[in-house]
Coordinates of C-alpha atoms and ligand atoms in Angstrom, one line a residue:
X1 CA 73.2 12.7 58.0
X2 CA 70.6 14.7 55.3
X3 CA 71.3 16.6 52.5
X4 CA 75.2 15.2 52.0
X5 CA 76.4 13.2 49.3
X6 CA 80.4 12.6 49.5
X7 CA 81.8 10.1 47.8
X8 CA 85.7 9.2 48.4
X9 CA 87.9 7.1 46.0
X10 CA 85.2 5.0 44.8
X11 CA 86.5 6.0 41.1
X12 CA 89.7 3.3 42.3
X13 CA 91.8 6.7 41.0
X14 CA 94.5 8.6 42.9
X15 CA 92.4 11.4 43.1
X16 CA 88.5 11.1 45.7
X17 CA 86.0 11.9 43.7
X18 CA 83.8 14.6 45.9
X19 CA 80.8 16.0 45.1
X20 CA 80.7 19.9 46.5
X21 CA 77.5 20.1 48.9
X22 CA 75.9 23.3 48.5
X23 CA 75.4 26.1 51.9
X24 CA 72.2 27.0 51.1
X25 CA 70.6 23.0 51.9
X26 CA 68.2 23.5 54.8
X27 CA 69.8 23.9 58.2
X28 CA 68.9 21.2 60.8
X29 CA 67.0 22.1 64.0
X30 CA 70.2 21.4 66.2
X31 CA 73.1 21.5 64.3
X32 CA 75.9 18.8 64.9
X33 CA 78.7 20.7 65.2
X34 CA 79.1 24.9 65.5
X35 CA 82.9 26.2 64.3
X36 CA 83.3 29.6 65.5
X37 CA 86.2 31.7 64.0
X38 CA 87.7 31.7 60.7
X39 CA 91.5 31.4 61.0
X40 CA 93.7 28.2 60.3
X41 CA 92.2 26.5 63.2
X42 CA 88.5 27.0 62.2
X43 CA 89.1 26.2 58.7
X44 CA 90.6 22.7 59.3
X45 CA 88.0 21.9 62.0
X46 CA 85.6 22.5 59.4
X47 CA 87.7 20.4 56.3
X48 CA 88.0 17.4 59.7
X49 CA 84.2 17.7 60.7
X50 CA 83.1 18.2 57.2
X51 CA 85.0 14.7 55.7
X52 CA 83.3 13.2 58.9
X53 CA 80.0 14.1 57.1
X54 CA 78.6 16.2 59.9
X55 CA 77.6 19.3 58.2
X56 CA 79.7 21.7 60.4
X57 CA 78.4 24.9 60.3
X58 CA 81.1 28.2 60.3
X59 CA 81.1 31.9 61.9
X60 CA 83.5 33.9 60.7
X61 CA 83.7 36.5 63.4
X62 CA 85.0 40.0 62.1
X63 CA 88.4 39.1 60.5
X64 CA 87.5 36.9 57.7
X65 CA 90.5 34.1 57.6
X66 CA 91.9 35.6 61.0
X67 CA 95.6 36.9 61.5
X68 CA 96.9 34.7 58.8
X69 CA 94.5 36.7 56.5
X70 CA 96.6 39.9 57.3
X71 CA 100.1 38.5 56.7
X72 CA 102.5 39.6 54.0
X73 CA 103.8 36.1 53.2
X74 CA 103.6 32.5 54.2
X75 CA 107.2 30.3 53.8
X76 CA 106.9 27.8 56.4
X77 CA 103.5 26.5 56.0
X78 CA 105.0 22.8 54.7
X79 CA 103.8 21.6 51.4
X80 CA 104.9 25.4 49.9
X81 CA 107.8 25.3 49.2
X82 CA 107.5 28.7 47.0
X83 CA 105.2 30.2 49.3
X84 CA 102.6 32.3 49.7
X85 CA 100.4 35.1 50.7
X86 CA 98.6 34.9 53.6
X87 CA 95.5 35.9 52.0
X88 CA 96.1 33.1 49.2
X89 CA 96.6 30.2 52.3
X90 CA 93.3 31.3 54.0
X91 CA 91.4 31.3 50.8
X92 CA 92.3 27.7 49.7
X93 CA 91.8 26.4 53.5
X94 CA 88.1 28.0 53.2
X95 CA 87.7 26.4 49.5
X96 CA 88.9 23.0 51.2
X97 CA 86.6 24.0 54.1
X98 CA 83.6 24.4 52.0
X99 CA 84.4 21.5 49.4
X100 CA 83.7 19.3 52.0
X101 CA 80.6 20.5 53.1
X102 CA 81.1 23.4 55.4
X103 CA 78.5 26.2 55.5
X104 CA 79.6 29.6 56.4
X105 CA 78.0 32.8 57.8
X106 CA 79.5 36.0 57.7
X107 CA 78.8 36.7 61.1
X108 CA 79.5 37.5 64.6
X109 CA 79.3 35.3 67.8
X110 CA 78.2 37.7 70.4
X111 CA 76.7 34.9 73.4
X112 CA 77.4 31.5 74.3
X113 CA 75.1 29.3 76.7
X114 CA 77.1 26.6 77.4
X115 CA 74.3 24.5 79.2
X116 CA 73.7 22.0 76.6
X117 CA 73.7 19.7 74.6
X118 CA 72.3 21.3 72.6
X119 CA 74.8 24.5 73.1
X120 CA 73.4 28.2 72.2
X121 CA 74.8 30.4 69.9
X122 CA 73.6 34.1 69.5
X123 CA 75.1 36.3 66.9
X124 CA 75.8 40.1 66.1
X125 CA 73.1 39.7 63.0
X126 CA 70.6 38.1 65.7
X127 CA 70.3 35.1 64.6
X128 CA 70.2 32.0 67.3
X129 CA 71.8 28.6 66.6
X130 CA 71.8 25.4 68.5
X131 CA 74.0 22.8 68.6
X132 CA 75.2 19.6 70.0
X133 CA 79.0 20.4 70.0
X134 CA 81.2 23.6 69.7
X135 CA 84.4 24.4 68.4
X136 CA 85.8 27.5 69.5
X137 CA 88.7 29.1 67.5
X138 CA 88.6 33.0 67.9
X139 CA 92.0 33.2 67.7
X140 CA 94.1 36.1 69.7
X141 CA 94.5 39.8 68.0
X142 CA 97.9 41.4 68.8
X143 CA 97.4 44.6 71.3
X144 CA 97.9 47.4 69.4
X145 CA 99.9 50.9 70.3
X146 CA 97.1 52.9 68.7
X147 CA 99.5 55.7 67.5
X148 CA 99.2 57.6 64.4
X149 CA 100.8 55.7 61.6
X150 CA 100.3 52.0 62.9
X151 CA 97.1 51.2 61.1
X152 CA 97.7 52.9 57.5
X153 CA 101.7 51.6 57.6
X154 CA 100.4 47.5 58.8
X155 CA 102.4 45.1 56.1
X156 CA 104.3 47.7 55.2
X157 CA 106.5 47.8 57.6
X158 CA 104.8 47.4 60.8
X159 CA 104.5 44.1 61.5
X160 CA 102.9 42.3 64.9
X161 CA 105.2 38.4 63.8
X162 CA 108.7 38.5 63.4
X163 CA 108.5 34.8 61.6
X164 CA 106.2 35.5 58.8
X165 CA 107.9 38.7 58.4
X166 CA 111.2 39.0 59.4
X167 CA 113.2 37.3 56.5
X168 CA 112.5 41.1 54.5
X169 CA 114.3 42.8 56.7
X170 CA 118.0 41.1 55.3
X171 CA 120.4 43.7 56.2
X172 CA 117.6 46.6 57.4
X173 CA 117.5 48.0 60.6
X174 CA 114.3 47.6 62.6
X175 CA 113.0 49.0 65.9
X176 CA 110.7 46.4 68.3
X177 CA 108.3 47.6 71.0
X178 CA 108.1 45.8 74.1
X179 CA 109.9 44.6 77.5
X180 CA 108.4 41.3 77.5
X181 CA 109.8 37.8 76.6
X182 CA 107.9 37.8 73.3
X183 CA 109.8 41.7 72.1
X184 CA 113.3 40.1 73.6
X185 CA 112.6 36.8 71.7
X186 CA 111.2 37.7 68.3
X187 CA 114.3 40.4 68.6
X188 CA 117.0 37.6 68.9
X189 CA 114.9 35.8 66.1
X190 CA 115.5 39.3 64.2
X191 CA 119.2 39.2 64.8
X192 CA 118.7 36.7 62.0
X193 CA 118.2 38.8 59.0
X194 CA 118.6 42.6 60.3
X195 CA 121.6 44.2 61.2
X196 CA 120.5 46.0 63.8
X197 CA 117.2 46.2 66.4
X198 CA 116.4 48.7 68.8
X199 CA 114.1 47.8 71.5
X200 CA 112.2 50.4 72.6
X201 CA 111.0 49.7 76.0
X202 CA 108.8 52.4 78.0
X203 CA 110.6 51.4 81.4
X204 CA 113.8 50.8 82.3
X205 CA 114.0 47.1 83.6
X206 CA 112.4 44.9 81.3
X207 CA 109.5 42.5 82.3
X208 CA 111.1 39.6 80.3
X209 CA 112.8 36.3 82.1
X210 CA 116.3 35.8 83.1
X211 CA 117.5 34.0 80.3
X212 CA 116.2 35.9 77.3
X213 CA 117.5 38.9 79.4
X214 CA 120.8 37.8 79.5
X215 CA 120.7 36.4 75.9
X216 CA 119.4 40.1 74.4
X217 CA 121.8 42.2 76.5
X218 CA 124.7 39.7 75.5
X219 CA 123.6 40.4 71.6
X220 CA 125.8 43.2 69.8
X221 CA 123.4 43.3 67.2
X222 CA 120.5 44.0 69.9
X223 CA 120.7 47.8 71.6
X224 CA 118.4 49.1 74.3
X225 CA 116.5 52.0 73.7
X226 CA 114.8 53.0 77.8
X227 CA 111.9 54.7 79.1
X228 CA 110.6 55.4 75.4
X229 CA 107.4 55.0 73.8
X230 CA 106.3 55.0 70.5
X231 CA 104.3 57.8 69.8
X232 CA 103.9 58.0 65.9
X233 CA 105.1 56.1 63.2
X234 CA 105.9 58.0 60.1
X235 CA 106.8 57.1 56.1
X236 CA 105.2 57.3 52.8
X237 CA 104.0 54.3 51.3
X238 CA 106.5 52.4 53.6
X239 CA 107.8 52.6 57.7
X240 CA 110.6 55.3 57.5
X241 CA 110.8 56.6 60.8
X242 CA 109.1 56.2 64.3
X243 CA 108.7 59.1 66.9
X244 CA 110.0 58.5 70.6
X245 CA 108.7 60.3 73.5
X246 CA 111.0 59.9 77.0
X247 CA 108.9 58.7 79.7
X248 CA 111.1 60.3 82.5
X249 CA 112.2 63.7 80.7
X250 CA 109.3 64.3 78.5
X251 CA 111.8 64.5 75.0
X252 CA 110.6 63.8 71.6
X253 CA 112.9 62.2 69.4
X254 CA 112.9 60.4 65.9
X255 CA 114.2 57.5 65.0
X256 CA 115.1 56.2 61.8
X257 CA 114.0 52.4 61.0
X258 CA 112.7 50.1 58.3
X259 CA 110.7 48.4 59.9
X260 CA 108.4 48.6 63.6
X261 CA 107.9 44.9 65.4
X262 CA 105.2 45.8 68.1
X263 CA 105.3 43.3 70.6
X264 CA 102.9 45.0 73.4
X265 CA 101.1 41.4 74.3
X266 CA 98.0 39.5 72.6
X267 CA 94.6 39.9 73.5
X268 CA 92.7 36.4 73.6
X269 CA 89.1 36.8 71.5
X270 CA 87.6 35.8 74.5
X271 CA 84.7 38.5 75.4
X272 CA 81.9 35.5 75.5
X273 CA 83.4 32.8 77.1
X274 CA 84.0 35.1 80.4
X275 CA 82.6 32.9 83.4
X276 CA 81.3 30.3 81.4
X277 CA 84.8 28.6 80.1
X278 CA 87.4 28.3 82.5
X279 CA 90.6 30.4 81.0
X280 CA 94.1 30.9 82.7
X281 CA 95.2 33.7 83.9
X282 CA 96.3 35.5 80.8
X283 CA 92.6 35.1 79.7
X284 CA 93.1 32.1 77.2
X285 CA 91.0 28.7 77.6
X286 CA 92.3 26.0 79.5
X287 CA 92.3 22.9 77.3
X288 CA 93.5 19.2 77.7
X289 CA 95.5 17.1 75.1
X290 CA 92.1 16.4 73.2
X291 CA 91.0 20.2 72.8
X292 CA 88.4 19.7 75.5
X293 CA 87.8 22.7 77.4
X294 CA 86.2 23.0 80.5
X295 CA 83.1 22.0 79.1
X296 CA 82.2 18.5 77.7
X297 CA 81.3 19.0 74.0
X298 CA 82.7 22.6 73.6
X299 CA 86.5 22.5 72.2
X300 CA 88.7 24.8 71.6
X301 CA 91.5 25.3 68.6
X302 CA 94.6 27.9 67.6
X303 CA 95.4 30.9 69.4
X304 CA 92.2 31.4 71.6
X305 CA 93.4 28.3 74.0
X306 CA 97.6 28.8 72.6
X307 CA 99.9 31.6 73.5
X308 CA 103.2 29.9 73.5
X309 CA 103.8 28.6 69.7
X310 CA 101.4 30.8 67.5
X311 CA 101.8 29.3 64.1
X312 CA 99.5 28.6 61.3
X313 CA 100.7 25.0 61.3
X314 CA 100.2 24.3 65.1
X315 CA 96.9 25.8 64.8
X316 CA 95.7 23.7 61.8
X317 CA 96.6 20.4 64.3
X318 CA 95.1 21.6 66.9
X319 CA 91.7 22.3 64.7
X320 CA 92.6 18.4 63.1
X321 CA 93.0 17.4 66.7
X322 CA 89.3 19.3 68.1
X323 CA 87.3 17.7 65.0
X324 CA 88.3 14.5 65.7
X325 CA 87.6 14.2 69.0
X326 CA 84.4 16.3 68.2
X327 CA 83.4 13.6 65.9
X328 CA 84.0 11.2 68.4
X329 CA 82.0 12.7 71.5
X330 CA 79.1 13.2 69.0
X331 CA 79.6 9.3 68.2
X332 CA 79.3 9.0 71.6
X333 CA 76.2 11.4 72.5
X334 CA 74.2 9.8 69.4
X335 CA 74.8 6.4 71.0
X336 CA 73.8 7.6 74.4
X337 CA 70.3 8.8 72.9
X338 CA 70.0 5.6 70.7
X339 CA 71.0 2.7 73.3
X340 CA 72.3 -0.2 71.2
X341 CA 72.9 2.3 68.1
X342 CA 76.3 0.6 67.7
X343 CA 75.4 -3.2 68.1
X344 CA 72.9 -2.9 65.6
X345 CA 75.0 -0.3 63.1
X346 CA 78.1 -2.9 63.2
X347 CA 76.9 -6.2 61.7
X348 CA 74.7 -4.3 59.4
X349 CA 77.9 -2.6 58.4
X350 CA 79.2 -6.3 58.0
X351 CA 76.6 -7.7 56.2
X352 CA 76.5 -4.9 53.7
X353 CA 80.3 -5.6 52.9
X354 CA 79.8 -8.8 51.9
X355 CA 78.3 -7.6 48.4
Ligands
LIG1 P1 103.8 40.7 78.2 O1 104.5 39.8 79.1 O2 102.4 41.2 78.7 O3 104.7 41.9 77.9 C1 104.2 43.0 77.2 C2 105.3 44.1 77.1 O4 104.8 45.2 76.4 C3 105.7 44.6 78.5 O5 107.0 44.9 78.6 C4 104.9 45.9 78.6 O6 105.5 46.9 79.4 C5 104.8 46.4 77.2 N1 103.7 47.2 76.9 C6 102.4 46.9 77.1 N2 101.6 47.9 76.6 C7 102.4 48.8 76.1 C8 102.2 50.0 75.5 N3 101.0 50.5 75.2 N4 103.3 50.7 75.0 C9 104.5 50.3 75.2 N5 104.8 49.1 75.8 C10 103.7 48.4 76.3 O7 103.5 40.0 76.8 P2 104.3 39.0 75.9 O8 105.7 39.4 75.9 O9 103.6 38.8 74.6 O10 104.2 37.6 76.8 C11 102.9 37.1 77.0 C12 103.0 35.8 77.9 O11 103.6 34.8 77.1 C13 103.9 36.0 79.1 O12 103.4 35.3 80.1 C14 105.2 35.5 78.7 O13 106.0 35.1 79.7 C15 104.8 34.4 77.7 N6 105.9 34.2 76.7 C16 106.9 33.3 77.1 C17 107.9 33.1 76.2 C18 109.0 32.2 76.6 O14 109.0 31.7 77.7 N7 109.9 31.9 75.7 C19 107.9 33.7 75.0 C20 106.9 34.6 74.7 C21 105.9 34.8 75.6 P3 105.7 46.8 81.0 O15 106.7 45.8 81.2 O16 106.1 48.2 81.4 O17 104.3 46.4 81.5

């Protein structure tokens, strides 16, 4: 590979020595590997790919860092024991990221064409990439209510993940939006810490499953608030209050909480990837145990391709998981265009050793 120069452990200390390769090196023709998205599972495909010396090249998208980048506090990201900022855990998975050779543009992805090698990548600055393998991790953005309130109050009481933030709501009371098995669980997860939840649901039989159903109703910390939506969300530098509208009788009422729990469903990023990856039917990318999608040499990483566990951890294995086995197919495609690559590479390899 050009323009790299790592160097692990040779020193014989505890510590590899690495020397930081700089972004601005000249871009290949065909990149080797294309990370798009810049949440916990692009970061760590790009640490994975980078270590593997193949220059991985990162888009950001819009959100730099992703969700994570937007969450109060990080406590059960292991190996922090005192925890974090979410801000703070994005940067140093970008500084590891980079350290290791990643370059990054602060850019869009706005078109795929997935009939490669080498893939295409057009983004919202216009600029056109190639590449011989793509790891897609765009992440999913919570739906929003869009009411008055919800933006400006967002970490400060409105929150869209009851485990990064539920444990500050010891003793509060708290209001969650939603009829779905995501509002019923994250409630019952709520139970934990806040004395009492309100679920504000805007019909009056709720979409969730059987058993969370029975499991919220049977909860005497859990009480059902029906055939309300939540039409503004009020309070000064903090939630305060929400305002509920009946959907039957047309009465506004308000309601006072400390904190707001919108669980109206996710939103896979997946506007570029329609009819060219094959998704499920909630819209998110089918992938097998490897990360491949649909696609040989396309993978996929985090929340774009994962709607059941939606953690910062799980993401980062499933980024480890996609560089790895994107380091292997490009092992393999190299070989394929250089027959015999290998069975000359290997006693070379051998021979060198040997001194
Ligand atoms: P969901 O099933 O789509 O439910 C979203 C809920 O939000 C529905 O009750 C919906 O009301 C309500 N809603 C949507 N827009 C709204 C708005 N603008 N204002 C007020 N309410 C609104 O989403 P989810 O709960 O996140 O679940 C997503 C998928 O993951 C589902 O397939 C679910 O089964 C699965 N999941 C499974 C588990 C589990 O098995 N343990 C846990 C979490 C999620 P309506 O009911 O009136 O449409």
């Amino acid at each position: 590979m050009d323009g790299l120069n790592l160097n692990f452990g040779l020193g014989g200390g505890s510590e590899p020595e690495v020397e930081t390769v700089l972004n601005d090196a000249p871009r290949p023709e065909v990149e080797n590997v294309i990370i798009i998205g810049s949440g916990p599972a692009g970061w760590s495909a790009g640490i994975y790919t980078g270590r593997a010396n193949l220059r991985p090249l990162l888009i950001t998208g819009n959100e730099l860092g992703g969700q994570v980048a937007i969450t109060n506090e990080v406590e059960n990201y292991p190996g922090f024991p005192e925890g974090l900022t979410g801000p703070e855990l994005a940067e140093k998975m970008q500084a590891q990221a980079q350290k290791f050779g990643t370059a990054v543009e602060i850019d869009y992805v706005t078109e795929i064409d997935v009939a490669g090698p080498p893939f295409g990548v057009k983004t919202a600055s216009g600029k056109h990439y190639r590449a011989n393998a793509l790891i897609v991790a765009t992440g999913a953005s919570p739906r929003k209510l869009g009411v008055p309130g919800e933006e400006r109050l967002t970490g400060r009481g409105v929150s869209y993940c009851a485990t990064c933030d539920g444990f500050f709501f010891r003793g509060k009371e708290l209001v969650v939006v939603g009829g779905g098995d995501s509002a019923l669980e994250e409630a019952l997860f709520l139970t934990r810490f806040a004395t009492k939840i309100r679920v504000i649901h805007r019909r009056a039989q709720l979409r969730a499953g059987a058993t969370l159903k029975r499991r919220a109703e049977s909860n005497p910390r859990i009480e059902f608030v029906w055939n309300s939506v939540v039409t503004r969300i009020d309070g000064e530098n903090k939630v305060e209050s929400v305002t509920l509208k009946n959907t039957a009788t047309g009465a506004v009422s308000e309601l006072r909480t400390d904190g707001v729990f919108i669980y109206v469903g996710h939103l896979p990023n997946n506007q570029f990837f329609q009819g060219k990856l094959a998704m499920d039917e909630l819209g998110y990318l089918i992938t097998d145990k490897l990360m491949r999608t649909s696609v040989p040499g396309i993978f996929a990483a985090g929340e774009i391709q994962d709607h059941r566990f939606r953690q910062v951890a799980t993401s980062v294995g499933q980024g480890v998981a996609a560089a790895m086995e994107t380091e292997k197919y490009l092992a393999e495609l190299e070989d394929r265009a250089y027959p015999g690559h290998t069975a000359y590479i290997e006693p070379l390899r051998r021979f060198v050793s040997r001194f």
